[in-house]
Amino acid sequence: MAGDKNIFEMKTPKNFPKSAIIIPLIIILLLIGVKTMVVTIDSGEIGVPILFGKVQEYTLDEGINIIIPFIKVVKYPTRVQEYTMSTAFNEGRVSGDDSITIKTKDGLNVGLDMTVWFYIDKSKAFTIYREIAKGYEEIEGKILRPATRTILRDVSVNFTVENLYTEKREEFTSIVSSELKKIMESKHLILDKVLVRKIILPETVEDAISRKMQTKQRSEEMEFKKEIAQKEAEIREIEAKGLSRAQEIINSTLTPNYIQFKAVEVYKELVNSKNTTFIIMPTSTDGAGIPLILNADGNPAVK
């Protein structure tokens, strides 16, 4: 023991200043303290401060924030988030087939692929931590997923398979969105949009609906052709009436004197022609008939 004491005394001079140890130690402690007092919140996030397990009723915005020591900060994303449930492998949060099976009004099971876009109410972030979820992952698992699947099943019983597959798909999506929005607002979440991306029908049902739609399309096409034919017939009838009326007007104005007047105008033009020799011969007792016009060779040309 005496030897060990001598070795220690040899390595540590008696005049070694204590400040050489204390000052660096203080600096290290200060750096640690400063680090715990500064927290950076990234863009698109919001921070909820927790002190000794108690939620502080304020939030930390993006950027550098000064906090008191011992505060723990839980961050939530404030951007629009996507939650997908799909048949495609690794497309959604759950690997494998995570589509939703619903039962329609006509008692058939139908699969749905869907996506929900949403974001949190930033002003209620500390309430979300205290009452609902201690992290973003819990929001999806505890609120969004069960609420969406339940509402889809509740709403689907009011629609037939054909409704969902054809003209009422938009109405179905609208009702689901409205109901889901109410639940999410009660949990301080804001719904952006619901997308029903794919409807998976039993093969026999899909074939039957496809045949029915083809028949309906052919019927609509025939009805369209019928309407076109009716319109064309109406147009021809109108044109015929117009021609008939025009003929009536022409016949009522074509008196012998008018015809003789027009003939005289033509004769004037023929007089100036070098290649035409003509003789005017009345063809009616009143002299108003159409003349006999002869070419130079003596053969009748126009009568």
Tab-separated table of N, CA and C in Angstrom, residues 203-218:
chain	number	residue	atom	x	y	z
A	203	GLU	N	-65.421	-13.332	-59.227
A	203	GLU	CA	-65.283	-13.400	-60.680
A	203	GLU	C	-66.625	-13.565	-61.387
A	204	THR	N	-67.498	-14.440	-60.855
A	204	THR	CA	-68.795	-14.672	-61.499
A	204	THR	C	-69.656	-13.412	-61.479
A	205	VAL	N	-69.578	-12.668	-60.372
A	205	VAL	CA	-70.359	-11.436	-60.254
A	205	VAL	C	-69.833	-10.384	-61.225
A	206	GLU	N	-68.513	-10.263	-61.327
A	206	GLU	CA	-67.914	-9.287	-62.231
A	206	GLU	C	-68.306	-9.579	-63.677
A	207	ASP	N	-68.300	-10.867	-64.073
A	207	ASP	CA	-68.687	-11.240	-65.436
A	207	ASP	C	-70.150	-10.891	-65.701
A	208	ALA	N	-71.011	-11.171	-64.715
A	208	ALA	CA	-72.442	-10.884	-64.882
A	208	ALA	C	-72.685	-9.385	-65.033
A	209	ILE	N	-72.020	-8.575	-64.208
A	209	ILE	CA	-72.169	-7.117	-64.287
A	209	ILE	C	-71.631	-6.604	-65.614
A	210	SER	N	-70.513	-7.176	-66.060
A	210	SER	CA	-69.924	-6.762	-67.332
A	210	SER	C	-70.885	-7.034	-68.482
A	211	ARG	N	-71.515	-8.219	-68.480
A	211	ARG	CA	-72.479	-8.536	-69.543
A	211	ARG	C	-73.677	-7.594	-69.508
A	212	LYS	N	-74.140	-7.304	-68.299
A	212	LYS	CA	-75.286	-6.406	-68.160
A	212	LYS	C	-74.953	-5.005	-68.660
A	213	MET	N	-73.752	-4.548	-68.360
A	213	MET	CA	-73.333	-3.221	-68.809
A	213	MET	C	-73.208	-3.171	-70.328
A	214	GLN	N	-72.708	-4.266	-70.932
A	214	GLN	CA	-72.600	-4.313	-72.388
A	214	GLN	C	-73.977	-4.269	-73.038
A	215	THR	N	-74.926	-5.010	-72.459
A	215	THR	CA	-76.298	-4.999	-72.978
A	215	THR	C	-76.895	-3.600	-72.865
A	216	LYS	N	-76.658	-2.960	-71.733
A	216	LYS	CA	-77.170	-1.609	-71.531
A	216	LYS	C	-76.556	-0.636	-72.526
A	217	GLN	N	-75.266	-0.787	-72.793
A	217	GLN	CA	-74.601	0.096	-73.743
A	217	GLN	C	-75.152	-0.092	-75.155
A	218	ARG	N	-75.404	-1.370	-75.539
A	218	ARG	CA	-75.980	-1.614	-76.862
A	218	ARG	C	-77.379	-1.013	-76.968
